[in-house]
Amino acid sequence: MTDASAIAAYWNAAASAFDEEPDHGLREAGTRAAWDRLLRRWAPPPPADVLDLGCGTGSLAALLAGAGHRVTGVDLAPAMVEAARAKLDAAGLPGRFLLGDAAAPPVGRERFDMVVVRHLMWTLPDPRAALRDWAGRIRPGGTLLLVEGRWRQSADAAPYVDGAAALPWTGGVLPDALRAAVAPLASEITLEDLTGDLGLWGREVDDVRYALVARMR
Ligand SMILES: C[S@@+](CC[C@H](N)C(=O)[O-])C[C@H]1O[C@@H](n2cnc3c(N)ncnc32)[C@H](O)[C@@H]1O
């Protein structure tokens, strides 16, 4: 079994260097602009209520807040939550960041116009249950934006956390499998291949990367 405290400890330790990856920190103007375009393409008109789950250091939350949305970020790792708060504060952007489990976000009965999740599904113990939970938090006709992938892993890569090999979508999830999991919850699903979009990643990538955008029932 993978326990949440081990996952939180891993990401706490990773938080200070997380933004060094071009697609994490979005420090280059071109990379930032590519993500901004992607988010503006799929987000409802601002101001919308947006929930960013597994928000990390808040790079996407900052873009969404900059576009005029009311953003709530949730992350399991306190150091990520602190980094996200600091990033938006430094930019003079509003945003609310909460410590908690993305699979059961600590937002009570609040509803959102869009839930955004980037690179989180692979580390959830029960990703299908999480999808069902999120569907109930999105207003009818609202949007679920999942930026996911299936990554190449070297056979000698260090283990992520104990028990991670047993996670249902360890290493990522292929688009058709994610579509099948979301389909019962959505009225319309669009898949956008992001693998060849160098602008988003700041470098060439040759694994599977995509966005799944669902209009919710
Ligand atoms: C690969 S990072 C992605 C961060 C951010 N979404 C981004 O794209 O920059 C995964 C993030 O998910 C968080 N995380 C992992 N499991 C979580 C869970 N069950 N609930 C909330 N956050 C979680 C980690 O702390 C980390 O910040």
mmCIF file with all atom_site columns, C-alpha atoms and ligand atoms in Angstrom, residues 7-8 11-12 18 23-24 52-60 74-77 80 100-103 117-120 122-125 160, ligand 1:
data_model
loop_
_atom_site.group_PDB
_atom_site.id
_atom_site.type_symbol
_atom_site.label_atom_id
_atom_site.label_alt_id
_atom_site.label_comp_id
_atom_site.label_asym_id
_atom_site.label_entity_id
_atom_site.label_seq_id
_atom_site.pdbx_PDB_ins_code
_atom_site.Cartn_x
_atom_site.Cartn_y
_atom_site.Cartn_z
_atom_site.occupancy
_atom_site.B_iso_or_equiv
_atom_site.pdbx_formal_charge
_atom_site.auth_seq_id
_atom_site.auth_comp_id
_atom_site.auth_asym_id
_atom_site.auth_atom_id
_atom_site.pdbx_PDB_model_num
ATOM   1  C CA  . ILE A 1 7   ? 3.489  10.725 -0.922  1.00 0.00 ? 7   ILE A CA  1
ATOM   2  C CA  . ALA A 1 8   ? 3.273  14.060 0.920   1.00 0.00 ? 8   ALA A CA  1
ATOM   3  C CA  . TRP A 1 11  ? 6.533  16.102 -2.663  1.00 0.00 ? 11  TRP A CA  1
ATOM   4  C CA  . ASN A 1 12  ? 7.550  18.194 0.341   1.00 0.00 ? 12  ASN A CA  1
ATOM   5  C CA  . PHE A 1 18  ? 10.144 21.653 -8.566  1.00 0.00 ? 18  PHE A CA  1
ATOM   6  C CA  . ASP A 1 23  ? 6.995  23.016 -17.680 1.00 0.00 ? 23  ASP A CA  1
ATOM   7  C CA  . HIS A 1 24  ? 6.742  23.221 -13.872 1.00 0.00 ? 24  HIS A CA  1
ATOM   8  C CA  . ASP A 1 52  ? -6.789 23.209 -9.231  1.00 0.00 ? 52  ASP A CA  1
ATOM   9  C CA  . LEU A 1 53  ? -6.175 19.816 -7.615  1.00 0.00 ? 53  LEU A CA  1
ATOM   10 C CA  . GLY A 1 54  ? -2.638 18.665 -6.857  1.00 0.00 ? 54  GLY A CA  1
ATOM   11 C CA  . CYS A 1 55  ? -1.742 22.287 -7.602  1.00 0.00 ? 55  CYS A CA  1
ATOM   12 C CA  . GLY A 1 56  ? 1.955  21.925 -6.805  1.00 0.00 ? 56  GLY A CA  1
ATOM   13 C CA  . THR A 1 57  ? 3.792  25.256 -6.769  1.00 0.00 ? 57  THR A CA  1
ATOM   14 C CA  . GLY A 1 58  ? 0.796  27.043 -8.279  1.00 0.00 ? 58  GLY A CA  1
ATOM   15 C CA  . SER A 1 59  ? 2.112  27.737 -11.782 1.00 0.00 ? 59  SER A CA  1
ATOM   16 C CA  . LEU A 1 60  ? -1.213 26.950 -13.498 1.00 0.00 ? 60  LEU A CA  1
ATOM   17 C CA  . VAL A 1 74  ? -5.390 21.986 -3.134  1.00 0.00 ? 74  VAL A CA  1
ATOM   18 C CA  . ASP A 1 75  ? -2.258 19.956 -2.480  1.00 0.00 ? 75  ASP A CA  1
ATOM   19 C CA  . LEU A 1 76  ? -1.245 17.195 -0.086  1.00 0.00 ? 76  LEU A CA  1
ATOM   20 C CA  . ALA A 1 77  ? 2.235  18.612 0.538   1.00 0.00 ? 77  ALA A CA  1
ATOM   21 C CA  . MET A 1 80  ? 3.781  22.897 -2.246  1.00 0.00 ? 80  MET A CA  1
ATOM   22 C CA  . GLY A 1 100 ? -5.691 18.416 1.598   1.00 0.00 ? 100 GLY A CA  1
ATOM   23 C CA  . ASP A 1 101 ? -6.296 15.328 -0.472  1.00 0.00 ? 101 ASP A CA  1
ATOM   24 C CA  . ALA A 1 102 ? -7.279 15.976 -4.082  1.00 0.00 ? 102 ALA A CA  1
ATOM   25 C CA  . ALA A 1 103 ? -9.446 12.866 -3.943  1.00 0.00 ? 103 ALA A CA  1
ATOM   26 C CA  . VAL A 1 117 ? -5.750 18.566 -12.779 1.00 0.00 ? 117 VAL A CA  1
ATOM   27 C CA  . ARG A 1 118 ? -2.263 18.346 -14.262 1.00 0.00 ? 118 ARG A CA  1
ATOM   28 C CA  . HIS A 1 119 ? -0.030 15.312 -13.763 1.00 0.00 ? 119 HIS A CA  1
ATOM   29 C CA  . LEU A 1 120 ? -1.777 13.949 -10.684 1.00 0.00 ? 120 LEU A CA  1
ATOM   30 C CA  . TRP A 1 122 ? -0.887 8.614  -11.852 1.00 0.00 ? 122 TRP A CA  1
ATOM   31 C CA  . THR A 1 123 ? -0.229 8.964  -8.126  1.00 0.00 ? 123 THR A CA  1
ATOM   32 C CA  . LEU A 1 124 ? -3.795 8.585  -6.808  1.00 0.00 ? 124 LEU A CA  1
ATOM   33 C CA  . PRO A 1 125 ? -4.635 5.336  -4.979  1.00 0.00 ? 125 PRO A CA  1
ATOM   34 C CA  . TYR A 1 160 ? 8.809  6.916  -6.313  1.00 0.00 ? 160 TYR A CA  1
HETATM 35 C C1  . LIG B 2 .   ? 3.701  16.104 -10.652 1.00 0.00 ? 1   LIG B C1  1
HETATM 36 S S1  . LIG B 2 .   ? 3.202  17.255 -9.436  1.00 0.00 ? 1   LIG B S1  1
HETATM 37 C C2  . LIG B 2 .   ? 2.115  18.296 -10.415 1.00 0.00 ? 1   LIG B C2  1
HETATM 38 C C3  . LIG B 2 .   ? 1.891  19.661 -9.781  1.00 0.00 ? 1   LIG B C3  1
HETATM 39 C C4  . LIG B 2 .   ? 1.027  20.608 -10.599 1.00 0.00 ? 1   LIG B C4  1
HETATM 40 N N1  . LIG B 2 .   ? -0.279 20.055 -10.863 1.00 0.00 ? 1   LIG B N1  1
HETATM 41 C C5  . LIG B 2 .   ? 1.704  20.965 -11.883 1.00 0.00 ? 1   LIG B C5  1
HETATM 42 O O1  . LIG B 2 .   ? 1.292  20.466 -12.928 1.00 0.00 ? 1   LIG B O1  1
HETATM 43 O O2  . LIG B 2 .   ? 2.678  21.730 -11.853 1.00 0.00 ? 1   LIG B O2  1
HETATM 44 C C6  . LIG B 2 .   ? 2.044  16.328 -8.440  1.00 0.00 ? 1   LIG B C6  1
HETATM 45 C C7  . LIG B 2 .   ? 1.457  17.179 -7.313  1.00 0.00 ? 1   LIG B C7  1
HETATM 46 O O3  . LIG B 2 .   ? 0.364  16.466 -6.752  1.00 0.00 ? 1   LIG B O3  1
HETATM 47 C C8  . LIG B 2 .   ? 0.437  16.512 -5.343  1.00 0.00 ? 1   LIG B C8  1
HETATM 48 N N2  . LIG B 2 .   ? -0.289 15.347 -4.829  1.00 0.00 ? 1   LIG B N2  1
HETATM 49 C C9  . LIG B 2 .   ? 0.042  14.044 -4.912  1.00 0.00 ? 1   LIG B C9  1
HETATM 50 N N3  . LIG B 2 .   ? -0.936 13.282 -4.395  1.00 0.00 ? 1   LIG B N3  1
HETATM 51 C C10 . LIG B 2 .   ? -1.895 14.123 -3.978  1.00 0.00 ? 1   LIG B C10 1
HETATM 52 C C11 . LIG B 2 .   ? -3.161 13.976 -3.381  1.00 0.00 ? 1   LIG B C11 1
HETATM 53 N N4  . LIG B 2 .   ? -3.662 12.767 -3.090  1.00 0.00 ? 1   LIG B N4  1
HETATM 54 N N5  . LIG B 2 .   ? -3.876 15.063 -3.090  1.00 0.00 ? 1   LIG B N5  1
HETATM 55 C C12 . LIG B 2 .   ? -3.405 16.317 -3.366  1.00 0.00 ? 1   LIG B C12 1
HETATM 56 N N6  . LIG B 2 .   ? -2.221 16.531 -3.942  1.00 0.00 ? 1   LIG B N6  1
HETATM 57 C C13 . LIG B 2 .   ? -1.477 15.451 -4.256  1.00 0.00 ? 1   LIG B C13 1
HETATM 58 C C14 . LIG B 2 .   ? 1.913  16.553 -5.033  1.00 0.00 ? 1   LIG B C14 1
HETATM 59 O O4  . LIG B 2 .   ? 2.163  17.079 -3.750  1.00 0.00 ? 1   LIG B O4  1
HETATM 60 C C15 . LIG B 2 .   ? 2.427  17.441 -6.164  1.00 0.00 ? 1   LIG B C15 1
HETATM 61 O O5  . LIG B 2 .   ? 2.370  18.786 -5.795  1.00 0.00 ? 1   LIG B O5  1
#
